[in-house]
Amino acid sequence: MTHPAPALHAIDHVLSAFAQGDVPRLLALIADDVDFRIDHYRDDADVAWQQAQGKAGVLAVLQRLATEIFPQGTRILRAHSQALGDNWVLTQFHQRFHYGLQQREVESQTWIVSHSRDGLLDYFRETVATITPLAAEPAGAA
């Protein structure tokens, strides 16, 4: 017996556009009055700039993220979203990327609480739980 594919939520489409570097599509999925913030668990990183009110503010955050954090983009390893009711969604997001500030490959585990209205993301809270450096390849590895 086959099971139907799980329904995608607004956050799933936003994360897909983010990983594809498709900023116009990502912005088209966000409400004009979005409330956006990224926090880091037990990390000394300056994240005061990783918050925005409104689509223009999110664009400014995305531009800085692209330069400082994700200069080579990101790859989604796993993403799982669970509906919480009333258009609230909890997403577990695991990604791999070249961390610009640390100049090395890392994997990151995050939790995202989001809300959508009329199919557009209007609330986004991401908590970066881990940023784990990947082991360097041994010398001579192919």
Tab-separated table of N, CA and C in Angstrom:
chain	number	residue	atom	x	y	z
A	1	MET	N	0.843	-1.178	0.000
A	1	MET	CA	0.000	0.000	0.000
A	1	MET	C	0.887	1.239	0.000
A	2	THR	N	0.590	2.173	-0.848
A	2	THR	CA	1.360	3.416	-0.877
A	2	THR	C	0.684	4.454	-0.001
A	3	HIS	N	1.509	5.304	0.538
A	3	HIS	CA	1.003	6.379	1.380
A	3	HIS	C	1.110	7.685	0.611
A	4	PRO	N	0.145	8.568	0.754
A	4	PRO	CA	0.240	9.851	0.053
A	4	PRO	C	1.417	10.666	0.589
A	5	ALA	N	2.009	11.461	-0.281
A	5	ALA	CA	3.099	12.334	0.141
A	5	ALA	C	2.561	13.336	1.153
A	6	PRO	N	3.374	13.661	2.162
A	6	PRO	CA	2.903	14.635	3.148
A	6	PRO	C	2.691	15.990	2.478
A	7	ALA	N	1.699	16.703	2.963
A	7	ALA	CA	1.407	18.032	2.430
A	7	ALA	C	2.561	18.971	2.764
A	8	LEU	N	2.929	19.787	1.808
A	8	LEU	CA	3.981	20.760	2.045
A	8	LEU	C	3.375	22.021	2.649
A	9	HIS	N	4.110	22.600	3.557
A	9	HIS	CA	3.696	23.823	4.236
A	9	HIS	C	4.445	25.003	3.610
A	10	ALA	N	4.010	26.211	3.891
A	10	ALA	CA	4.680	27.400	3.374
A	10	ALA	C	6.170	27.372	3.705
A	11	ILE	N	6.533	26.961	4.920
A	11	ILE	CA	7.935	26.925	5.322
A	11	ILE	C	8.743	25.975	4.439
A	12	ASP	N	8.150	24.862	4.025
A	12	ASP	CA	8.860	23.909	3.169
A	12	ASP	C	9.226	24.559	1.838
A	13	HIS	N	8.316	25.336	1.284
A	13	HIS	CA	8.574	26.032	0.022
A	13	HIS	C	9.636	27.117	0.212
A	14	VAL	N	9.585	27.821	1.342
A	14	VAL	CA	10.576	28.865	1.631
A	14	VAL	C	11.966	28.240	1.755
A	15	LEU	N	12.087	27.144	2.492
A	15	LEU	CA	13.388	26.490	2.660
A	15	LEU	C	13.922	25.970	1.333
A	16	SER	N	13.052	25.426	0.507
A	16	SER	CA	13.470	24.956	-0.811
A	16	SER	C	14.016	26.107	-1.656
A	17	ALA	N	13.304	27.220	-1.673
A	17	ALA	CA	13.762	28.389	-2.438
A	17	ALA	C	15.089	28.902	-1.879
A	18	PHE	N	15.243	28.898	-0.556
A	18	PHE	CA	16.478	29.335	0.080
A	18	PHE	C	17.644	28.457	-0.365
A	19	ALA	N	17.467	27.140	-0.305
A	19	ALA	CA	18.539	26.223	-0.689
A	19	ALA	C	18.882	26.346	-2.178
A	20	GLN	N	17.897	26.695	-2.991
A	20	GLN	CA	18.133	26.855	-4.420
A	20	GLN	C	18.675	28.247	-4.767
A	21	GLY	N	18.768	29.109	-3.767
A	21	GLY	CA	19.244	30.468	-4.005
A	21	GLY	C	18.271	31.296	-4.827
A	22	ASP	N	17.001	30.912	-4.791
A	22	ASP	CA	15.966	31.580	-5.579
A	22	ASP	C	15.287	32.655	-4.725
A	23	VAL	N	15.955	33.802	-4.602
A	23	VAL	CA	15.461	34.878	-3.742
A	23	VAL	C	14.113	35.427	-4.215
A	24	PRO	N	13.894	35.639	-5.531
A	24	PRO	CA	12.571	36.130	-5.945
A	24	PRO	C	11.436	35.191	-5.527
A	25	ARG	N	11.625	33.883	-5.686
A	25	ARG	CA	10.586	32.928	-5.279
A	25	ARG	C	10.421	32.937	-3.765
A	26	LEU	N	11.530	32.993	-3.042
A	26	LEU	CA	11.476	33.022	-1.584
A	26	LEU	C	10.680	34.239	-1.114
A	27	LEU	N	10.978	35.406	-1.658
A	27	LEU	CA	10.264	36.620	-1.248
A	27	LEU	C	8.790	36.569	-1.631
A	28	ALA	N	8.477	35.897	-2.726
A	28	ALA	CA	7.072	35.768	-3.150
A	28	ALA	C	6.281	34.901	-2.170
A	29	LEU	N	6.973	34.103	-1.362
A	29	LEU	CA	6.328	33.206	-0.404
A	29	LEU	C	6.197	33.818	0.990
A	30	ILE	N	6.667	35.059	1.142
A	30	ILE	CA	6.683	35.722	2.444
A	30	ILE	C	5.698	36.884	2.455
A	31	ALA	N	4.942	36.998	3.536
A	31	ALA	CA	3.988	38.104	3.699
A	31	ALA	C	4.740	39.421	3.877
A	32	ASP	N	4.125	40.499	3.419
A	32	ASP	CA	4.749	41.829	3.533
A	32	ASP	C	5.052	42.211	4.970
A	33	ASP	N	4.235	41.728	5.918
A	33	ASP	CA	4.407	42.095	7.329
A	33	ASP	C	5.054	40.982	8.160
A	34	VAL	N	5.896	40.160	7.533
A	34	VAL	CA	6.518	39.030	8.216
A	34	VAL	C	7.311	39.486	9.444
A	35	ASP	N	7.270	38.662	10.470
A	35	ASP	CA	8.042	38.847	11.705
A	35	ASP	C	9.100	37.749	11.678
A	36	PHE	N	10.374	38.120	11.517
A	36	PHE	CA	11.448	37.181	11.196
A	36	PHE	C	12.597	37.316	12.187
A	37	ARG	N	13.093	36.172	12.695
A	37	ARG	CA	14.256	36.214	13.578
A	37	ARG	C	14.960	34.862	13.610
A	38	ILE	N	16.290	34.931	13.639
A	38	ILE	CA	17.132	33.749	13.807
A	38	ILE	C	17.892	33.923	15.116
A	39	ASP	N	17.805	32.921	15.987
A	39	ASP	CA	18.538	32.904	17.251
A	39	ASP	C	19.522	31.748	17.225
A	40	HIS	N	20.520	31.811	18.103
A	40	HIS	CA	21.513	30.741	18.212
A	40	HIS	C	21.568	30.266	19.652
A	41	TYR	N	21.497	28.955	19.827
A	41	TYR	CA	21.561	28.345	21.156
A	41	TYR	C	23.023	28.227	21.581
A	42	ARG	N	23.354	28.809	22.707
A	42	ARG	CA	24.696	28.720	23.297
A	42	ARG	C	25.799	29.041	22.287
A	43	ASP	N	25.685	30.177	21.667
A	43	ASP	CA	26.671	30.616	20.692
A	43	ASP	C	26.902	32.100	20.927
A	44	ASP	N	28.144	32.523	20.809
A	44	ASP	CA	28.487	33.921	21.055
A	44	ASP	C	28.372	34.791	19.808
A	45	ALA	N	27.902	34.217	18.717
A	45	ALA	CA	27.807	34.959	17.462
A	45	ALA	C	26.884	36.169	17.619
A	46	ASP	N	27.265	37.262	16.962
A	46	ASP	CA	26.422	38.456	16.936
A	46	ASP	C	25.288	38.203	15.955
A	47	VAL	N	24.094	38.005	16.472
A	47	VAL	CA	22.946	37.710	15.609
A	47	VAL	C	21.897	38.815	15.664
A	48	ALA	N	22.250	39.946	16.244
A	48	ALA	CA	21.291	41.042	16.346
A	48	ALA	C	20.778	41.461	14.973
A	49	TRP	N	21.593	41.306	13.954
A	49	TRP	CA	21.196	41.692	12.594
A	49	TRP	C	20.315	40.638	11.920
A	50	GLN	N	20.154	39.472	12.546
A	50	GLN	CA	19.389	38.376	11.942
A	50	GLN	C	17.919	38.421	12.360
A	51	GLN	N	17.359	39.617	12.330
A	51	GLN	CA	15.941	39.782	12.622
A	51	GLN	C	15.410	40.911	11.752
A	52	ALA	N	14.131	40.796	11.429
A	52	ALA	CA	13.538	41.797	10.543
A	52	ALA	C	12.035	41.832	10.721
A	53	GLN	N	11.490	42.990	10.456
A	53	GLN	CA	10.040	43.179	10.379
A	53	GLN	C	9.757	43.593	8.939
A	54	GLY	N	9.010	42.793	8.233
A	54	GLY	CA	8.658	43.124	6.856
A	54	GLY	C	9.594	42.506	5.833
A	55	LYS	N	9.077	42.424	4.623
A	55	LYS	CA	9.777	41.769	3.524
A	55	LYS	C	11.095	42.465	3.166
A	56	ALA	N	11.125	43.799	3.174
A	56	ALA	CA	12.360	44.525	2.845
A	56	ALA	C	13.453	44.205	3.867
A	57	GLY	N	13.082	44.106	5.128
A	57	GLY	CA	14.048	43.753	6.166
A	57	GLY	C	14.579	42.343	5.983
A	58	VAL	N	13.699	41.410	5.595
A	58	VAL	CA	14.131	40.035	5.346
A	58	VAL	C	15.124	40.006	4.184
A	59	LEU	N	14.873	40.779	3.144
A	59	LEU	CA	15.795	40.828	2.008
A	59	LEU	C	17.179	41.283	2.468
A	60	ALA	N	17.244	42.289	3.332
A	60	ALA	CA	18.533	42.767	3.848
A	60	ALA	C	19.244	41.669	4.642
A	61	VAL	N	18.500	40.928	5.463
A	61	VAL	CA	19.089	39.819	6.226
A	61	VAL	C	19.593	38.749	5.257
A	62	LEU	N	18.795	38.403	4.253
A	62	LEU	CA	19.198	37.381	3.283
A	62	LEU	C	20.468	37.780	2.545
A	63	GLN	N	20.588	39.048	2.190
A	63	GLN	CA	21.784	39.511	1.484
A	63	GLN	C	23.022	39.360	2.360
A	64	ARG	N	22.895	39.688	3.626
A	64	ARG	CA	24.044	39.543	4.534
A	64	ARG	C	24.341	38.069	4.804
A	65	LEU	N	23.303	37.249	4.961
A	65	LEU	CA	23.515	35.810	5.139
A	65	LEU	C	24.269	35.225	3.947
A	66	ALA	N	23.886	35.633	2.744
A	66	ALA	CA	24.528	35.108	1.530
A	66	ALA	C	26.008	35.468	1.489
A	67	THR	N	26.356	36.632	1.993
A	67	THR	CA	27.749	37.086	1.963
A	67	THR	C	28.577	36.486	3.094
A	68	GLU	N	28.063	36.542	4.319
A	68	GLU	CA	28.852	36.176	5.493
A	68	GLU	C	28.718	34.723	5.932
A	69	ILE	N	27.542	34.153	5.787
A	69	ILE	CA	27.289	32.816	6.339
A	69	ILE	C	27.274	31.744	5.256
A	70	PHE	N	26.595	32.002	4.152
A	70	PHE	CA	26.392	31.013	3.101
A	70	PHE	C	26.982	31.460	1.759
A	71	PRO	N	28.279	31.813	1.690
A	71	PRO	CA	28.812	32.310	0.416
A	71	PRO	C	28.767	31.276	-0.705
A	72	GLN	N	28.662	30.005	-0.357
A	72	GLN	CA	28.570	28.949	-1.366
A	72	GLN	C	27.197	28.271	-1.342
A	73	GLY	N	26.219	28.917	-0.731
A	73	GLY	CA	24.883	28.335	-0.647
A	73	GLY	C	24.801	27.284	0.443
A	74	THR	N	23.735	26.509	0.415
A	74	THR	CA	23.534	25.451	1.405
A	74	THR	C	22.887	24.257	0.748
A	75	ARG	N	23.014	23.129	1.398
A	75	ARG	CA	22.377	21.901	0.923
A	75	ARG	C	21.531	21.336	2.052
A	76	ILE	N	20.256	21.112	1.769
A	76	ILE	CA	19.361	20.524	2.768
A	76	ILE	C	19.655	19.033	2.863
A	77	LEU	N	20.005	18.586	4.063
A	77	LEU	CA	20.210	17.158	4.301
A	77	LEU	C	18.901	16.498	4.715
A	78	ARG	N	18.157	17.183	5.577
A	78	ARG	CA	16.847	16.697	6.017
A	78	ARG	C	16.014	17.891	6.432
A	79	ALA	N	14.752	17.810	6.150
A	79	ALA	CA	13.798	18.797	6.652
A	79	ALA	C	12.500	18.057	6.916
A	80	HIS	N	11.976	18.245	8.090
A	80	HIS	CA	10.720	17.588	8.447
A	80	HIS	C	9.831	18.615	9.141
A	81	SER	N	8.668	18.835	8.572
A	81	SER	CA	7.725	19.799	9.138
A	81	SER	C	6.514	19.077	9.705
A	82	GLN	N	6.071	19.554	10.846
A	82	GLN	CA	4.906	18.980	11.521
A	82	GLN	C	3.907	20.089	11.810
A	83	ALA	N	2.700	19.908	11.309
A	83	ALA	CA	1.640	20.886	11.571
A	83	ALA	C	1.279	20.857	13.048
A	84	LEU	N	1.154	22.030	13.630
A	84	LEU	CA	0.780	22.158	15.037
A	84	LEU	C	-0.663	22.619	15.205
A	85	GLY	N	-1.304	22.997	14.110
A	85	GLY	CA	-2.672	23.496	14.153
A	85	GLY	C	-2.712	25.000	13.947
A	86	ASP	N	-3.819	25.489	13.419
A	86	ASP	CA	-4.034	26.920	13.195
A	86	ASP	C	-2.908	27.572	12.390
A	87	ASN	N	-2.388	26.834	11.391
A	87	ASN	CA	-1.335	27.310	10.479
A	87	ASN	C	0.036	27.484	11.126
A	88	TRP	N	0.251	26.886	12.296
A	88	TRP	CA	1.559	26.868	12.942
A	88	TRP	C	2.261	25.572	12.565
A	89	VAL	N	3.564	25.651	12.332
A	89	VAL	CA	4.345	24.486	11.901
A	89	VAL	C	5.678	24.486	12.648
A	90	LEU	N	6.105	23.296	13.067
A	90	LEU	CA	7.431	23.101	13.660
A	90	LEU	C	8.259	22.318	12.649
A	91	THR	N	9.431	22.853	12.311
A	91	THR	CA	10.286	22.225	11.305
A	91	THR	C	11.654	21.927	11.900
A	92	GLN	N	12.088	20.684	11.712
A	92	GLN	CA	13.454	20.295	12.040
A	92	GLN	C	14.234	20.392	10.732
A	93	PHE	N	15.317	21.160	10.727
A	93	PHE	CA	16.053	21.474	9.503
A	93	PHE	C	17.531	21.179	9.714
A	94	HIS	N	18.076	20.302	8.871
A	94	HIS	CA	19.484	19.905	8.956
A	94	HIS	C	20.115	20.239	7.610
A	95	GLN	N	21.190	21.028	7.642
A	95	GLN	CA	21.812	21.480	6.410
A	95	GLN	C	23.334	21.366	6.480
A	96	ARG	N	23.971	21.389	5.314
A	96	ARG	CA	25.431	21.394	5.207
A	96	ARG	C	25.813	22.584	4.334
A	97	PHE	N	26.823	23.334	4.780
A	97	PHE	CA	27.241	24.504	4.009
A	97	PHE	C	28.663	24.916	4.369
A	98	HIS	N	29.261	25.719	3.491
A	98	HIS	CA	30.558	26.328	3.770
A	98	HIS	C	30.267	27.577	4.594
A	99	TYR	N	30.664	27.548	5.858
A	99	TYR	CA	30.382	28.644	6.795
A	99	TYR	C	31.409	29.747	6.559
A	100	GLY	N	30.954	30.816	5.952
A	100	GLY	CA	31.842	31.894	5.571
A	100	GLY	C	32.654	32.468	6.721
A	101	LEU	N	32.035	32.671	7.878
A	101	LEU	CA	32.752	33.261	9.013
A	101	LEU	C	33.847	32.347	9.543
A	102	GLN	N	33.644	31.039	9.458
A	102	GLN	CA	34.637	30.088	9.957
A	102	GLN	C	35.509	29.526	8.840
A	103	GLN	N	35.157	29.815	7.598
A	103	GLN	CA	35.893	29.322	6.433
A	103	GLN	C	36.099	27.804	6.483
A	104	ARG	N	34.974	27.093	6.734
A	104	ARG	CA	35.018	25.630	6.707
A	104	ARG	C	33.626	25.063	6.510
A	105	GLU	N	33.596	23.792	6.111
A	105	GLU	CA	32.343	23.079	5.920
A	105	GLU	C	31.769	22.709	7.284
A	106	VAL	N	30.470	22.906	7.425
A	106	VAL	CA	29.786	22.578	8.674
A	106	VAL	C	28.440	21.938	8.360
A	107	GLU	N	27.894	21.294	9.373
A	107	GLU	CA	26.502	20.859	9.348
A	107	GLU	C	25.818	21.578	10.495
A	108	SER	N	24.576	21.927	10.261
A	108	SER	CA	23.818	22.671	11.255
A	108	SER	C	22.444	22.050	11.425
A	109	GLN	N	22.044	21.944	12.680
A	109	GLN	CA	20.712	21.461	13.038
A	109	GLN	C	19.939	22.640	13.594
A	110	THR	N	18.772	22.915	13.046
A	110	THR	CA	17.966	24.023	13.537
A	110	THR	C	16.528	23.587	13.733
A	111	TRP	N	15.820	24.375	14.521
A	111	TRP	CA	14.386	24.220	14.731
A	111	TRP	C	13.727	25.519	14.295
A	112	ILE	N	12.656	25.396	13.543
A	112	ILE	CA	11.949	26.569	13.051
A	112	ILE	C	10.483	26.472	13.450
A	113	VAL	N	9.988	27.507	14.083
A	113	VAL	CA	8.558	27.646	14.332
A	113	VAL	C	8.078	28.703	13.346
A	114	SER	N	7.048	28.360	12.569
A	114	SER	CA	6.554	29.303	11.570
A	114	SER	C	5.032	29.322	11.567
A	115	HIS	N	4.526	30.393	10.978
A	115	HIS	CA	3.094	30.553	10.809
A	115	HIS	C	2.867	31.109	9.414
A	116	SER	N	1.775	30.684	8.807
A	116	SER	CA	1.430	31.235	7.495
A	116	SER	C	-0.016	31.703	7.497
A	117	ARG	N	-0.250	32.671	6.635
A	117	ARG	CA	-1.586	33.224	6.448
A	117	ARG	C	-1.792	33.337	4.949
A	118	ASP	N	-2.868	32.766	4.443
A	118	ASP	CA	-3.165	32.790	3.010
A	118	ASP	C	-2.008	32.231	2.192
A	119	GLY	N	-1.325	31.211	2.726
A	119	GLY	CA	-0.235	30.562	2.011
A	119	GLY	C	1.093	31.291	2.072
A	120	LEU	N	1.147	32.431	2.773
A	120	LEU	CA	2.382	33.206	2.876
A	120	LEU	C	2.921	33.149	4.303
A	121	LEU	N	4.224	32.984	4.411
A	121	LEU	CA	4.868	32.928	5.718
A	121	LEU	C	4.815	34.308	6.362
A	122	ASP	N	4.204	34.406	7.552
A	122	ASP	CA	4.128	35.707	8.223
A	122	ASP	C	4.824	35.711	9.582
A	123	TYR	N	5.365	34.556	9.990
A	123	TYR	CA	6.109	34.454	11.251
A	123	TYR	C	7.182	33.392	11.065
A	124	PHE	N	8.425	33.714	11.480
A	124	PHE	CA	9.551	32.802	11.319
A	124	PHE	C	10.486	32.979	12.501
A	125	ARG	N	10.677	31.916	13.273
A	125	ARG	CA	11.640	31.904	14.374
A	125	ARG	C	12.500	30.661	14.207
A	126	GLU	N	13.757	30.883	13.899
A	126	GLU	CA	14.691	29.772	13.760
A	126	GLU	C	15.650	29.795	14.932
A	127	THR	N	15.845	28.651	15.555
A	127	THR	CA	16.855	28.495	16.591
A	127	THR	C	17.910	27.545	16.057
A	128	VAL	N	19.114	28.080	15.841
A	128	VAL	CA	20.235	27.266	15.402
A	128	VAL	C	20.727	26.524	16.636
A	129	ALA	N	20.541	25.210	16.641
A	129	ALA	CA	20.894	24.405	17.812
A	129	ALA	C	22.346	23.957	17.777
A	130	THR	N	22.853	23.629	16.591
A	130	THR	CA	24.248	23.185	16.470
A	130	THR	C	24.846	23.698	15.173
A	131	ILE	N	26.133	23.962	15.217
A	131	ILE	CA	26.950	24.185	14.026
A	131	ILE	C	28.182	23.320	14.242
A	132	THR	N	28.260	22.208	13.517
A	132	THR	CA	29.303	21.220	13.724
A	132	THR	C	30.288	21.224	12.567
A	133	PRO	N	31.562	21.571	12.822
A	133	PRO	CA	32.556	21.513	11.756
A	133	PRO	C	32.734	20.069	11.286
A	134	LEU	N	32.893	19.909	9.987
A	134	LEU	CA	33.126	18.586	9.427
A	134	LEU	C	34.616	18.307	9.439
A	135	ALA	N	34.965	17.056	9.652
A	135	ALA	CA	36.369	16.675	9.677
A	135	ALA	C	37.004	16.934	8.319
A	136	ALA	N	38.209	17.424	8.350
A	136	ALA	CA	38.934	17.651	7.097
A	136	ALA	C	39.274	16.299	6.477
A	137	GLU	N	39.297	16.275	5.153
A	137	GLU	CA	39.658	15.032	4.469
A	137	GLU	C	41.131	14.757	4.704
A	138	PRO	N	41.497	13.476	4.880
A	138	PRO	CA	42.919	13.140	5.064
A	138	PRO	C	43.710	13.519	3.822
A	139	ALA	N	44.975	13.833	4.012
A	139	ALA	CA	45.844	14.196	2.880
A	139	ALA	C	45.871	13.042	1.888
A	140	GLY	N	45.767	13.386	0.612
A	140	GLY	CA	45.813	12.375	-0.429
A	140	GLY	C	44.478	11.718	-0.717
A	141	ALA	N	43.429	12.100	-0.012
A	141	ALA	CA	42.103	11.502	-0.247
A	141	ALA	C	41.583	11.980	-1.598
A	142	ALA	N	40.946	11.092	-2.285
A	142	ALA	CA	40.414	11.445	-3.616
A	142	ALA	C	39.052	12.051	-3.536
